[in-house]
Amino acid sequence: MDQIVSKVDPKLLELLVCPLSKARLSFDREANELVSEKARLAYPIRDGVPIMLVSEARRLED
């Protein structure tokens, strides 16, 4: 089954920052996540809505 990739408004991406580090986020289209390199966290996007909770974020591996 193919993963459904949500569309994220580019203007929204410009406004969002990591709630932990306050750093800019990049969009990982393949994983459908917003990534904070500074905090080493990836925030999921569900049904087109970024879930900007540290408790919901996935830790990035080195």
Coordinates of C-alpha atoms in Angstrom, one line a residue:
M1 CA 0.0 0.0 0.0
D2 CA 1.4 3.4 -1.0
Q3 CA 1.8 6.0 1.7
I4 CA -0.4 9.1 1.1
V5 CA 1.7 12.2 1.1
S6 CA -0.1 15.3 2.3
K7 CA 0.3 18.6 0.6
V8 CA 1.6 21.3 2.9
D9 CA 1.1 24.9 2.1
P10 CA 4.6 26.4 1.4
K11 CA 3.5 29.7 3.1
L12 CA 2.7 27.7 6.3
L13 CA 6.2 26.1 6.2
E14 CA 7.8 29.5 6.2
L15 CA 5.9 30.4 9.4
L16 CA 6.4 27.2 11.3
V17 CA 9.4 26.7 13.6
C18 CA 10.4 23.9 15.9
P19 CA 8.7 24.4 19.3
L20 CA 11.8 23.2 21.1
S21 CA 14.7 24.9 19.3
K22 CA 12.8 27.7 17.5
A23 CA 14.8 26.8 14.3
R24 CA 13.3 26.6 10.8
L25 CA 11.9 23.3 9.6
S26 CA 12.4 21.5 6.4
F27 CA 9.8 19.3 4.7
D28 CA 10.7 15.7 4.1
R29 CA 8.2 14.7 1.4
E30 CA 9.1 11.0 1.4
A31 CA 8.5 10.6 5.2
N32 CA 5.8 13.3 5.3
E33 CA 7.4 15.0 8.2
L34 CA 8.7 18.5 9.2
V35 CA 12.3 18.1 10.2
S36 CA 14.2 20.2 12.8
E37 CA 17.9 19.5 12.2
K38 CA 18.9 21.6 15.2
A39 CA 16.6 19.7 17.7
R40 CA 17.1 16.4 15.7
L41 CA 13.4 15.9 15.7
A42 CA 10.9 15.1 12.9
Y43 CA 7.3 16.2 13.4
P44 CA 4.6 14.1 11.6
I45 CA 2.0 15.5 9.3
R46 CA -1.4 13.9 9.6
D47 CA -4.2 14.6 7.1
G48 CA -2.3 17.7 6.0
V49 CA -1.9 19.1 9.5
P50 CA 1.6 19.4 11.1
I51 CA 1.6 17.9 14.6
M52 CA 3.9 20.4 16.3
L53 CA 4.2 18.6 19.7
V54 CA 7.6 17.4 21.0
S55 CA 5.9 14.4 22.5
E56 CA 4.7 13.4 19.0
A57 CA 8.0 14.0 17.3
R58 CA 10.4 11.2 16.2
R59 CA 14.0 11.5 17.2
L60 CA 16.4 11.6 14.2
E61 CA 19.2 9.1 14.1
D62 CA 22.8 10.3 13.6

